[in-house]
Amino acid sequence: MGWVANPWTAVAAAIWIQSSCGASYTFSIYSSVLKSTQGYDQSTLDTVSVFKDVGANFGVLSGLLYTAVVPYTHRSALPGSPSKSKWTSLAGPWLVLAAGAIQFFTGFIFIWASVVGLISPPPVPVMCFFAWLSANGQTFLNTTNVVTGLRNFPGHSGTIIGIMKGFLGLSGAILIQIYHTFFDGDPSTFILMLALLPSFISVLLMFLLRIYEVHGSDYKKHLDSFSVTTVIIVAYLVFIIILQNFVSLPYWGQMFEFVILMVLLASPFGIAIKVHWEESRKFTQSYTIERGSSTSKGSTSSSDSASVDQVEYTELPSGEGQVQVTTDDELPHEEDKSPLQAMCTLEFWMLFVIMISGLGSGLATINNMSQIGQSLGYSTIEINNLVSLWSMWNFLGRFGGGHISDYIMHRKGWPRPLLMTTTLGIMVIGHLIIACGFRGNLYLGPVLVGIGYGAHWSLMPTITSELFGVKHMGTIFNAIAAASPLGSYILSVRVVGYIYDKQADEDNLCFGIDCFMSSFFILAGVAFLTFLVGLVLYFRTQRFYKLVVLRRLKHYAR
C-alpha cells in the first residue's frame, strides 16, 4: 500500500483534481449561449455570474465539514505517517471531495438541461441557485487539497499552496483546450462535460488524499520537482495557445497537442513513484547501516541530519536575527484561533476588505472579458485565447506568489503582506491599461490583473494560517474568501454591468472604448484604496513575521 498511500501520491492526486475543477474560470466560453438561450440582458447575465462567484468563493461550509471529518494532529506527530484515528478511517478528506463532486454534477447538469431545451428556461433566481451550486462544489475540492497540503508540508506552506492554487487557476486553460479539441463551437456540450469530468476525477482519486506529517529538509527538493513540472505544463499551454492564434491545425494535430498535454499532466504521478522509491531505498539502507553500526554512529547521523536542516533556514539578515523570543506567549496569534476569535481581530477584517476590493475587481475583469473583447473589436478566437491566457497569468500569480513569498520570508525575513500589497499595486496599473482601450491593451492589462489576482489566492490562505493557526484555517480562510463575490457583485453588476447597459443598444450590445472606460477607472481607484489597506496590514504584522521566521528557524535547527 505504500506505493499508493504516501504523501507524494496525495500531491499528484490533488494536482489532478485541481486541474479539472476550475470550471468557474470558463464562464466566458458558455456565457454567450446561456445569455441567448435564456433571453438575458448583460446585467442579468452578470447577476448569474456573481452567484457563480459566490459559490466559488463562499467555502465556509466546506471548511466546517473538513474540520469536522479530518481531525487536527499536532506537527510533532511521527514523520511521514498517516494520522491514526478511528474517525479518520471512517471519514477523512475523501468525504469532503465526494460532497464537492455531487454539487458539481448537480449544478452543471441542470444548467446544461436548460440550455439545450430539455427543461424550459427557469426563473432567474433558480438559475442563480444552480450556478452557485455548481461553483460551490469547487470550494469543497479546493479546500480539501489546500488544507491537506498545508498540513502535510507545514515547513513550506507557501510552496505547496502555490502549487495547489496554481493548478486551480491553470485548470481554466486546460478545460478550454479540451473544449477546442472535442467541442469547438458547441458550448452546450462543453457544459455537459463540466458536469461529468471534475466529478469523475474527484471520485476516482478521492481515497488517495490523506493526512501525513512530513518533516525534514529533503522534501523541499521533491516539492520543487512538482514545481518544475508545473512550469513545463504552463509553458506548453502558452505555446499551443499562441500557435492556435496563427495556425489552424487539422483535427489530428489538435489531438496530438492534447495527448502531449495529458502526458505532461500524468508526470506528477511519475514523480510521486520516483520519490517514494528513493525514500524506500534510503530507509532500507539506513536500516541496514543501523543494524551493523554502533550507537555512536547513530548519534553522528542524527547530528548530521540536524545540520542539514539548519542550512535550509539560516540565511536571515543579521539585523532580523536579533529578535529575542523566550516563551510562546510572546508570539502573537501563534495559537490556533477559532473562527469567532479570528473575527474579533482587526487583521481578519483588513484581509476581508482586501478580498472585497482587490479580488472583486479581478473577478469583474474576467467575468466581462468576452464583452470587453467584443466591444473593442477582437475576434472570437482572440477572445477565447485571451480567456485561456488569463488562466496562464492567474496560474503564474498563484504559483509565483507561493514560491516568492516563501523565499522572501525564509531568506529575507520580509512579511508576506508586503508581497500582497505589491500585487495590489500591479492590479491598479492593469485596470488603468484596460480602461485606456488602445489596440492590444487586452494582451497587457489582463496580464497584470491576472498575476495580481492569482497571487492573492496563494498568499491569502498562507497568511490566514500564519495569523490564526492551522486547526480552523479552512473555515477562517473561506469566511474571508466570501468577501470576494460580494466585491464581484458590487463591481461587476452595479458598476461594470450598469455602465455597459447604459451604453448598449436595443440588442443589449455595446461597441467602442466608452463601454468599459469609466468602469475600469473606477476599478483602478478601488484597487488603489485596497493597496493602502495592504500597507497598513504590512506594518501591523511586520514584527509578528519576524518572530514566526525566527521560531521556524529554531524548530528546523532542532
Coordinates of C-alpha atoms in Angstrom, one line a residue:
M1 CA 0.0 0.0 0.0
G2 CA 3.0 2.3 0.5
W3 CA 3.2 2.9 -3.3
V4 CA -0.4 4.2 -3.3
A5 CA -0.8 5.7 0.3
N6 CA 2.0 8.2 0.6
P7 CA 2.2 12.0 0.7
W8 CA 3.6 12.3 -2.8
T9 CA 0.8 10.3 -4.4
A10 CA -1.5 12.6 -2.5
V11 CA 0.1 15.6 -4.0
A12 CA -0.2 14.1 -7.5
A13 CA -3.9 13.2 -6.9
A14 CA -4.6 16.8 -5.6
I15 CA -2.9 18.3 -8.7
W16 CA -5.3 16.3 -11.0
I17 CA -8.3 17.3 -9.0
Q18 CA -7.3 20.9 -9.0
S19 CA -6.6 20.8 -12.8
S20 CA -10.1 19.7 -13.5
C21 CA -12.3 21.7 -11.1
G22 CA -11.8 25.3 -12.2
A23 CA -15.0 25.5 -14.3
S24 CA -15.8 28.9 -12.8
Y25 CA -12.9 30.3 -14.9
T26 CA -14.5 29.1 -18.2
F27 CA -17.7 31.1 -17.8
S28 CA -16.8 33.3 -20.8
I29 CA -16.9 30.2 -23.0
Y30 CA -20.5 29.4 -22.4
S31 CA -21.9 32.8 -21.2
S32 CA -23.0 33.8 -24.7
V33 CA -25.1 30.6 -25.3
L34 CA -26.5 31.0 -21.7
K35 CA -27.4 34.6 -22.5
S36 CA -29.1 33.9 -25.8
T37 CA -31.0 30.7 -24.9
Q38 CA -32.3 32.2 -21.6
G39 CA -33.0 35.7 -23.0
Y40 CA -30.8 37.6 -20.5
D41 CA -29.5 41.1 -20.8
Q42 CA -26.0 41.9 -19.7
S43 CA -27.0 42.9 -16.1
T44 CA -28.9 39.6 -15.7
L45 CA -26.0 37.6 -17.1
D46 CA -23.7 39.4 -14.7
T47 CA -26.1 38.6 -11.8
V48 CA -25.9 34.8 -12.7
S49 CA -22.1 35.2 -12.9
V50 CA -22.0 36.8 -9.5
F51 CA -23.9 33.9 -7.9
K52 CA -21.3 31.7 -9.6
D53 CA -18.6 33.7 -8.0
V54 CA -20.4 33.5 -4.6
G55 CA -20.5 29.7 -4.9
A56 CA -16.8 29.5 -6.0
N57 CA -15.7 31.7 -3.1
F58 CA -18.1 31.1 -0.2
G59 CA -16.5 27.9 1.1
V60 CA -17.4 28.2 4.8
L61 CA -19.4 25.0 4.6
S62 CA -16.5 23.1 3.1
G63 CA -14.2 24.4 5.8
L64 CA -16.6 23.4 8.6
L65 CA -17.1 19.9 7.0
Y66 CA -13.3 19.5 6.7
T67 CA -12.7 20.5 10.3
A68 CA -15.4 18.0 11.4
V69 CA -14.2 15.0 9.4
V70 CA -10.4 15.4 9.4
P71 CA -9.1 15.6 13.0
Y72 CA -6.2 18.0 13.6
T73 CA -2.9 16.5 14.6
H74 CA 0.0 18.4 16.1
R75 CA 3.1 18.8 13.9
S76 CA 5.1 16.8 16.3
A77 CA 3.5 13.6 15.0
L78 CA 5.7 10.9 13.5
P79 CA 7.1 11.9 10.2
G80 CA 5.5 10.6 7.0
S81 CA 2.8 8.5 8.8
P82 CA -0.9 8.9 8.2
S83 CA -3.0 10.2 11.1
K84 CA -4.2 7.5 13.4
S85 CA -7.9 7.9 14.2
K86 CA -10.9 5.7 14.0
W87 CA -13.0 8.6 12.8
T88 CA -10.4 9.4 10.1
S89 CA -10.7 5.9 8.8
L90 CA -14.4 6.2 8.6
A91 CA -14.5 9.7 7.1
G92 CA -11.4 11.8 6.2
P93 CA -10.8 14.2 3.3
W94 CA -12.5 11.9 0.8
L95 CA -15.9 12.8 2.3
V96 CA -15.4 16.5 1.5
L97 CA -14.3 15.6 -2.0
A98 CA -17.4 13.4 -2.5
A99 CA -19.6 16.3 -1.4
G100 CA -18.0 18.6 -3.9
A101 CA -18.3 16.1 -6.7
I102 CA -22.1 15.8 -6.1
Q103 CA -22.5 19.5 -6.1
F104 CA -20.5 19.9 -9.3
F105 CA -22.6 17.3 -11.2
T106 CA -26.0 18.5 -9.9
G107 CA -25.4 22.2 -10.7
F108 CA -24.0 21.8 -14.2
I109 CA -26.4 19.1 -15.3
F110 CA -29.3 21.4 -14.6
I111 CA -27.7 24.3 -16.5
W112 CA -27.0 22.0 -19.4
A113 CA -30.6 20.8 -19.5
S114 CA -31.8 24.3 -19.5
V115 CA -29.5 25.5 -22.3
V116 CA -30.3 22.5 -24.7
G117 CA -34.0 22.8 -24.0
L118 CA -34.6 19.6 -22.0
I119 CA -36.4 21.8 -19.5
S120 CA -38.0 25.2 -20.0
P121 CA -35.9 28.3 -19.1
P122 CA -36.1 28.5 -15.3
P123 CA -36.7 31.8 -13.4
V124 CA -33.5 33.8 -12.9
P125 CA -33.3 33.0 -9.1
V126 CA -33.4 29.3 -9.9
M127 CA -30.6 29.6 -12.5
C128 CA -28.6 31.6 -10.0
F129 CA -29.0 28.9 -7.4
F130 CA -27.7 26.2 -9.7
A131 CA -24.8 28.5 -10.9
W132 CA -24.0 28.8 -7.2
L133 CA -24.3 25.1 -6.5
S134 CA -22.0 24.1 -9.4
A135 CA -19.4 26.6 -8.4
N136 CA -19.6 25.8 -4.7
G137 CA -18.5 22.3 -5.4
Q138 CA -15.2 23.8 -6.4
T139 CA -14.7 25.1 -2.8
F140 CA -15.1 21.6 -1.4
L141 CA -12.4 20.2 -3.7
N142 CA -10.1 23.2 -3.3
T143 CA -10.4 23.3 0.5
T144 CA -9.6 19.6 0.7
N145 CA -6.5 19.9 -1.5
V146 CA -5.1 23.1 0.0
V147 CA -5.6 22.3 3.7
T148 CA -4.4 18.7 3.3
G149 CA -1.3 20.0 1.5
L150 CA -0.7 22.7 4.2
R151 CA -1.0 20.0 7.0
N152 CA 1.3 17.6 5.1
F153 CA 4.0 20.2 4.4
P154 CA 3.9 22.9 7.1
G155 CA 7.5 24.0 6.6
H156 CA 6.9 25.3 3.1
S157 CA 3.2 26.2 3.2
G158 CA 3.7 28.9 0.5
T159 CA 5.2 26.5 -2.0
I160 CA 2.5 23.7 -1.6
I161 CA -0.3 26.2 -1.6
G162 CA 1.2 27.9 -4.7
I163 CA 1.2 24.5 -6.5
M164 CA -2.4 23.7 -5.5
K165 CA -3.8 27.2 -6.2
G166 CA -1.7 27.4 -9.3
F167 CA -3.2 24.3 -10.9
L168 CA -6.7 25.6 -9.9
G169 CA -6.0 28.7 -11.9
L170 CA -4.5 26.7 -14.7
S171 CA -7.5 24.4 -14.9
G172 CA -9.4 27.0 -16.9
A173 CA -6.9 26.8 -19.7
I174 CA -6.8 23.0 -19.5
L175 CA -10.6 22.8 -19.7
I176 CA -10.7 25.2 -22.6
Q177 CA -8.1 23.1 -24.5
I178 CA -10.5 20.2 -24.1
Y179 CA -13.2 22.4 -25.4
H180 CA -11.2 23.3 -28.5
T181 CA -10.2 19.7 -29.1
F182 CA -13.6 18.0 -28.7
F183 CA -16.4 20.6 -28.5
D184 CA -15.2 23.6 -30.5
G185 CA -18.3 25.7 -31.5
D186 CA -20.6 23.6 -29.2
P187 CA -20.5 25.3 -25.8
S188 CA -23.7 23.5 -24.6
T189 CA -21.9 20.1 -24.8
F190 CA -19.0 21.7 -23.0
I191 CA -21.4 22.4 -20.1
L192 CA -22.3 18.7 -20.0
M193 CA -18.6 17.9 -19.9
L194 CA -18.2 20.2 -16.9
A195 CA -20.9 18.3 -15.1
L196 CA -19.1 14.9 -15.7
L197 CA -15.3 15.3 -15.8
P198 CA -14.5 17.0 -12.5
S199 CA -16.9 14.8 -10.6
F200 CA -15.4 11.6 -12.2
I201 CA -11.8 12.6 -11.4
S202 CA -12.6 13.5 -7.8
V203 CA -14.4 10.3 -7.1
L204 CA -11.7 8.3 -8.8
L205 CA -8.8 9.8 -6.8
M206 CA -10.5 10.9 -3.5
F207 CA -9.2 8.0 -1.4
L208 CA -5.6 9.0 -2.2
L209 CA -5.9 12.2 -0.3
R210 CA -4.8 11.6 3.3
I211 CA -3.1 13.5 6.1
Y212 CA 0.7 12.8 6.5
E213 CA 3.1 14.7 8.7
V214 CA 6.2 15.2 6.5
H215 CA 9.2 16.6 8.3
G216 CA 12.9 17.2 7.5
S217 CA 14.7 19.2 4.8
D218 CA 14.7 16.7 1.9
Y219 CA 11.1 17.1 1.0
K220 CA 11.6 20.7 -0.3
K221 CA 13.6 19.4 -3.3
H222 CA 10.7 17.0 -4.1
L223 CA 8.2 19.8 -4.0
D224 CA 10.5 21.6 -6.4
S225 CA 10.2 18.7 -8.8
F226 CA 6.5 19.2 -8.9
S227 CA 7.1 22.9 -9.3
V228 CA 9.3 22.3 -12.4
T229 CA 6.6 20.1 -13.9
T230 CA 4.0 22.8 -13.4
V231 CA 6.3 25.4 -15.2
I232 CA 6.7 23.0 -18.1
I233 CA 3.0 22.5 -18.4
V234 CA 2.2 26.2 -18.3
A235 CA 5.0 26.9 -20.9
Y236 CA 3.5 24.2 -23.2
L237 CA 0.0 25.7 -22.8
V238 CA 1.2 29.2 -23.6
F239 CA 2.9 27.7 -26.7
I240 CA -0.2 26.0 -28.1
I241 CA -2.5 28.9 -27.3
I242 CA -0.2 31.2 -29.3
L243 CA 0.1 28.6 -32.0
Q244 CA -3.7 28.4 -32.3
N245 CA -3.8 32.2 -32.9
F246 CA -1.7 31.9 -36.0
V247 CA -2.2 28.4 -37.4
S248 CA -5.4 26.4 -38.0
L249 CA -4.4 22.9 -37.1
P250 CA -6.2 19.8 -38.6
Y251 CA -8.0 17.6 -36.2
W252 CA -5.1 15.1 -35.9
G253 CA -2.8 18.0 -35.0
Q254 CA -5.2 19.1 -32.2
M255 CA -5.4 15.5 -30.9
F256 CA -1.6 15.3 -30.9
E257 CA -1.4 18.5 -28.8
F258 CA -3.9 17.1 -26.4
V259 CA -2.1 13.8 -26.0
I260 CA 1.1 15.7 -25.1
L261 CA -0.8 17.7 -22.6
M262 CA -2.2 14.6 -21.0
V263 CA 1.3 13.1 -20.8
L264 CA 2.6 16.2 -19.0
L265 CA -0.3 16.1 -16.6
A266 CA 0.4 12.5 -15.8
S267 CA 4.0 13.3 -14.9
P268 CA 3.2 14.2 -11.2
F269 CA 2.3 10.6 -10.6
G270 CA 5.7 9.6 -12.2
I271 CA 7.4 12.0 -9.7
A272 CA 5.4 10.5 -6.8
I273 CA 6.5 7.0 -7.8
K274 CA 10.2 8.1 -8.2
V275 CA 10.2 9.9 -4.8
H276 CA 8.6 7.0 -3.0
W277 CA 11.1 4.6 -4.5
E278 CA 14.1 6.8 -3.4
E279 CA 12.7 7.1 0.1
S280 CA 12.1 3.4 0.4
R281 CA 15.7 2.7 -0.8
K282 CA 17.1 5.3 1.7
F283 CA 15.1 3.7 4.5
T284 CA 16.3 0.2 3.7
Q285 CA 19.9 1.4 3.5
S286 CA 19.8 3.3 6.8
Y287 CA 18.1 0.3 8.5
T288 CA 20.9 -1.9 7.3
I289 CA 23.5 0.5 8.5
E290 CA 21.9 0.9 11.9
R291 CA 21.9 -2.8 12.5
G292 CA 25.6 -3.1 11.7
S293 CA 26.8 0.1 13.3
S294 CA 27.4 1.3 16.8
T295 CA 25.2 3.7 18.8
S296 CA 27.9 6.4 18.3
K297 CA 27.4 6.3 14.6
G298 CA 23.7 6.7 15.1
S299 CA 24.4 9.8 17.2
T300 CA 26.6 11.2 14.5
S301 CA 24.0 10.6 11.9
S302 CA 21.4 12.4 14.0
S303 CA 23.8 15.4 14.4
D304 CA 24.4 15.5 10.6
S305 CA 20.7 15.5 10.0
A306 CA 20.2 18.4 12.3
S307 CA 22.9 20.4 10.5
V308 CA 21.3 19.7 7.1
D309 CA 18.1 21.1 8.5
Q310 CA 19.9 24.2 9.6
V311 CA 21.2 25.0 6.2
E312 CA 17.7 25.4 4.8
Y313 CA 16.7 28.2 7.1
T314 CA 19.7 30.2 8.3
E315 CA 20.0 32.9 5.7
L316 CA 18.2 35.8 7.5
P317 CA 19.7 39.3 7.6
S318 CA 21.8 39.7 10.7
G319 CA 19.6 42.6 12.0
E320 CA 16.5 40.5 11.7
G321 CA 18.0 37.6 13.6
Q322 CA 18.4 39.6 16.8
V323 CA 14.7 39.3 17.8
Q324 CA 14.5 37.7 21.2
V325 CA 11.8 35.1 21.8
T326 CA 11.7 33.5 25.2
T327 CA 8.2 32.0 25.5
D328 CA 5.3 31.0 23.2
D329 CA 3.2 33.7 24.8
E330 CA 5.4 36.4 23.2
L331 CA 4.3 35.1 19.7
P332 CA 1.1 37.0 18.7
H333 CA -1.5 34.8 17.0
E334 CA 0.6 31.7 17.2
E335 CA -2.1 29.7 18.9
D336 CA -4.9 28.2 16.8
K337 CA -7.8 30.6 16.9
S338 CA -11.4 29.7 16.5
P339 CA -13.4 31.4 13.7
L340 CA -15.1 33.6 16.2
Q341 CA -11.8 34.6 17.8
A342 CA -10.4 35.4 14.4
M343 CA -13.3 37.6 13.5
C344 CA -12.6 39.7 16.6
T345 CA -9.2 40.8 15.2
L346 CA -8.5 43.8 13.0
E347 CA -6.3 41.6 10.8
F348 CA -9.3 39.5 9.8
W349 CA -11.3 42.5 8.6
M350 CA -8.4 44.0 6.8
L351 CA -8.0 40.8 4.8
F352 CA -11.8 40.8 4.3
V353 CA -11.6 44.3 2.8
I354 CA -8.7 43.3 0.5
M355 CA -10.8 40.4 -0.7
I356 CA -13.8 42.7 -1.4
S357 CA -11.9 45.3 -3.3
G358 CA -8.8 43.6 -4.7
L359 CA -10.1 40.3 -5.7
G360 CA -13.6 41.6 -6.5
S361 CA -12.1 43.8 -9.2
G362 CA -10.2 40.8 -10.6
L363 CA -13.4 38.8 -10.8
A364 CA -15.1 41.7 -12.5
T365 CA -12.4 41.7 -15.2
I366 CA -12.6 38.0 -16.0
N367 CA -16.4 37.9 -15.9
N368 CA -16.6 40.6 -18.6
M369 CA -13.6 39.6 -20.7
S370 CA -15.7 38.4 -23.5
Q371 CA -17.8 41.5 -23.7
I372 CA -14.7 43.8 -23.4
G373 CA -13.2 42.0 -26.4
Q374 CA -16.3 42.3 -28.4
S375 CA -16.7 46.0 -27.7
L376 CA -13.0 46.6 -28.8
G377 CA -13.3 44.6 -32.0
Y378 CA -11.4 41.4 -31.0
S379 CA -12.3 38.3 -33.0
T380 CA -13.9 35.3 -31.3
I381 CA -10.8 33.2 -31.4
E382 CA -8.8 36.1 -29.9
I383 CA -11.3 36.4 -27.1
N384 CA -11.2 32.7 -26.4
N385 CA -7.4 32.8 -26.4
L386 CA -7.5 35.8 -24.0
V387 CA -9.6 33.8 -21.6
S388 CA -7.1 30.9 -21.8
L389 CA -4.2 33.3 -21.4
W390 CA -5.9 34.8 -18.3
S391 CA -5.7 31.3 -16.8
M392 CA -1.9 31.4 -17.6
W393 CA -1.4 34.7 -15.8
N394 CA -3.7 33.6 -13.0
F395 CA -1.6 30.5 -12.6
L396 CA 1.7 32.4 -12.6
G397 CA 0.4 34.6 -9.9
R398 CA -0.8 31.7 -7.7
F399 CA 2.3 29.7 -8.3
G400 CA 4.8 32.5 -8.1
G401 CA 3.1 34.1 -5.2
G402 CA 3.6 31.0 -3.1
H403 CA 7.2 30.4 -4.1
I404 CA 8.3 34.1 -3.9
S405 CA 6.6 34.6 -0.5
D406 CA 8.4 31.5 0.9
Y407 CA 11.7 32.9 -0.4
I408 CA 11.3 36.5 0.9
M409 CA 10.1 35.2 4.3
H410 CA 12.6 32.4 4.9
R411 CA 15.6 34.0 3.3
K412 CA 15.0 37.8 3.8
G413 CA 12.6 37.9 6.8
W414 CA 10.1 40.1 4.9
P415 CA 6.4 39.6 5.8
R416 CA 4.1 38.0 3.2
P417 CA 1.7 41.0 3.3
L418 CA 4.5 43.0 1.7
L419 CA 4.2 40.9 -1.5
M420 CA 0.4 41.0 -1.3
T421 CA 0.5 44.9 -1.2
T422 CA 2.9 44.9 -4.2
T423 CA 0.5 42.8 -6.2
L424 CA -2.4 45.2 -5.4
G425 CA -0.3 48.0 -6.9
I426 CA 0.3 45.9 -10.0
M427 CA -3.5 45.4 -10.4
V428 CA -4.1 49.2 -10.3
I429 CA -1.8 49.5 -13.3
G430 CA -3.6 46.7 -15.1
H431 CA -7.0 48.2 -14.6
L432 CA -5.8 51.6 -16.0
I433 CA -4.4 49.9 -19.1
I434 CA -7.7 48.1 -19.8
A435 CA -9.5 51.5 -19.3
C436 CA -7.4 53.2 -21.9
G437 CA -8.8 50.9 -24.6
F438 CA -5.9 51.1 -27.1
R439 CA -5.4 48.3 -29.6
G440 CA -3.7 45.3 -28.0
N441 CA -4.5 46.5 -24.4
L442 CA -6.1 43.2 -23.6
Y443 CA -2.8 41.5 -24.2
L444 CA -1.2 43.6 -21.4
G445 CA -3.7 44.8 -18.9
P446 CA -5.3 41.4 -18.1
V447 CA -1.7 40.0 -17.7
L448 CA -1.1 42.4 -14.8
V449 CA -4.6 41.9 -13.3
G450 CA -4.4 38.1 -13.7
I451 CA -1.0 37.9 -12.0
G452 CA -2.0 40.1 -9.1
Y453 CA -5.4 38.3 -8.7
G454 CA -3.7 34.9 -8.8
A455 CA -1.0 35.8 -6.3
H456 CA -3.7 36.7 -3.7
W457 CA -5.2 33.2 -3.9
S458 CA -1.9 31.7 -2.8
L459 CA -1.0 34.4 -0.3
M460 CA -4.4 34.7 1.5
P461 CA -4.6 31.1 2.8
T462 CA -0.9 31.1 3.8
I463 CA -1.3 34.4 5.7
T464 CA -4.5 33.2 7.3
S465 CA -2.8 30.0 8.6
E466 CA 0.1 32.0 10.0
L467 CA -2.1 34.7 11.7
F468 CA -4.8 32.4 13.0
G469 CA -3.4 28.9 13.1
V470 CA -3.9 25.7 11.0
K471 CA -6.7 23.9 13.0
H472 CA -9.6 26.1 11.7
M473 CA -7.8 27.5 8.8
G474 CA -10.2 26.1 6.2
T475 CA -13.2 27.7 7.9
I476 CA -11.5 31.1 8.6
F477 CA -10.0 31.4 5.1
N478 CA -13.3 30.6 3.4
A479 CA -15.0 33.1 5.6
I480 CA -12.6 35.8 4.4
A481 CA -12.9 34.5 0.8
A482 CA -16.7 35.0 1.0
A483 CA -15.9 38.8 0.6
S484 CA -14.7 38.2 -3.0
P485 CA -18.1 37.5 -4.6
L486 CA -19.5 40.4 -2.6
G487 CA -16.9 42.7 -4.3
S488 CA -17.7 41.0 -7.6
Y489 CA -21.4 41.8 -7.3
I490 CA -20.8 45.4 -6.4
L491 CA -18.1 46.0 -9.0
S492 CA -19.3 43.6 -11.8
V493 CA -23.0 44.1 -11.6
R494 CA -23.5 47.6 -10.0
V495 CA -20.5 49.2 -11.8
V496 CA -19.4 47.4 -14.9
G497 CA -22.7 45.9 -15.9
Y498 CA -24.7 49.0 -15.1
I499 CA -22.4 51.3 -17.2
Y500 CA -22.4 48.8 -20.1
D501 CA -26.2 48.6 -20.2
K502 CA -26.4 52.4 -20.2
Q503 CA -24.2 52.4 -23.3
A504 CA -25.8 49.4 -25.0
D505 CA -28.2 49.5 -28.0
E506 CA -31.6 47.8 -28.2
D507 CA -29.9 44.4 -28.8
N508 CA -28.0 44.8 -25.5
L509 CA -24.7 45.2 -27.3
C510 CA -22.1 48.0 -27.0
F511 CA -19.1 48.8 -29.2
G512 CA -16.3 51.2 -28.7
I513 CA -13.9 52.4 -26.0
D514 CA -16.7 54.1 -23.9
C515 CA -18.3 50.8 -23.0
F516 CA -15.8 49.9 -20.2
M517 CA -13.6 53.0 -19.8
S518 CA -15.4 54.6 -16.9
S519 CA -16.0 51.4 -15.1
F520 CA -12.3 50.3 -15.2
F521 CA -11.1 53.7 -14.0
I522 CA -13.4 53.1 -11.0
L523 CA -11.9 49.6 -10.5
A524 CA -8.4 51.2 -10.6
G525 CA -9.4 53.6 -7.9
V526 CA -10.9 50.9 -5.7
A527 CA -7.8 48.8 -6.1
F528 CA -5.6 51.7 -5.1
L529 CA -7.6 52.2 -1.8
T530 CA -7.1 48.5 -1.2
F531 CA -3.4 49.0 -1.8
L532 CA -3.4 51.4 1.1
V533 CA -5.1 48.9 3.4
G534 CA -2.4 46.4 2.4
L535 CA 0.3 48.8 3.5
V536 CA -1.3 49.2 6.9
L537 CA -1.6 45.4 7.3
Y538 CA 2.1 45.1 6.4
F539 CA 3.2 47.5 9.1
R540 CA 0.9 45.9 11.7
T541 CA 2.3 42.4 11.1
Q542 CA 5.9 43.2 10.5
R543 CA 7.2 42.3 14.0
F544 CA 4.9 39.2 14.1
Y545 CA 6.5 37.8 10.9
K546 CA 10.0 38.3 12.3
L547 CA 9.0 36.2 15.3
V548 CA 7.4 33.5 13.1
V549 CA 10.5 33.2 10.9
L550 CA 12.8 33.0 13.9
R551 CA 10.7 30.3 15.5
R552 CA 10.7 28.3 12.4
L553 CA 14.5 28.6 12.2
K554 CA 14.8 27.3 15.7
H555 CA 12.3 24.5 15.0
Y556 CA 14.1 23.1 12.0
A557 CA 17.5 23.6 13.7
R558 CA 16.3 21.3 16.4

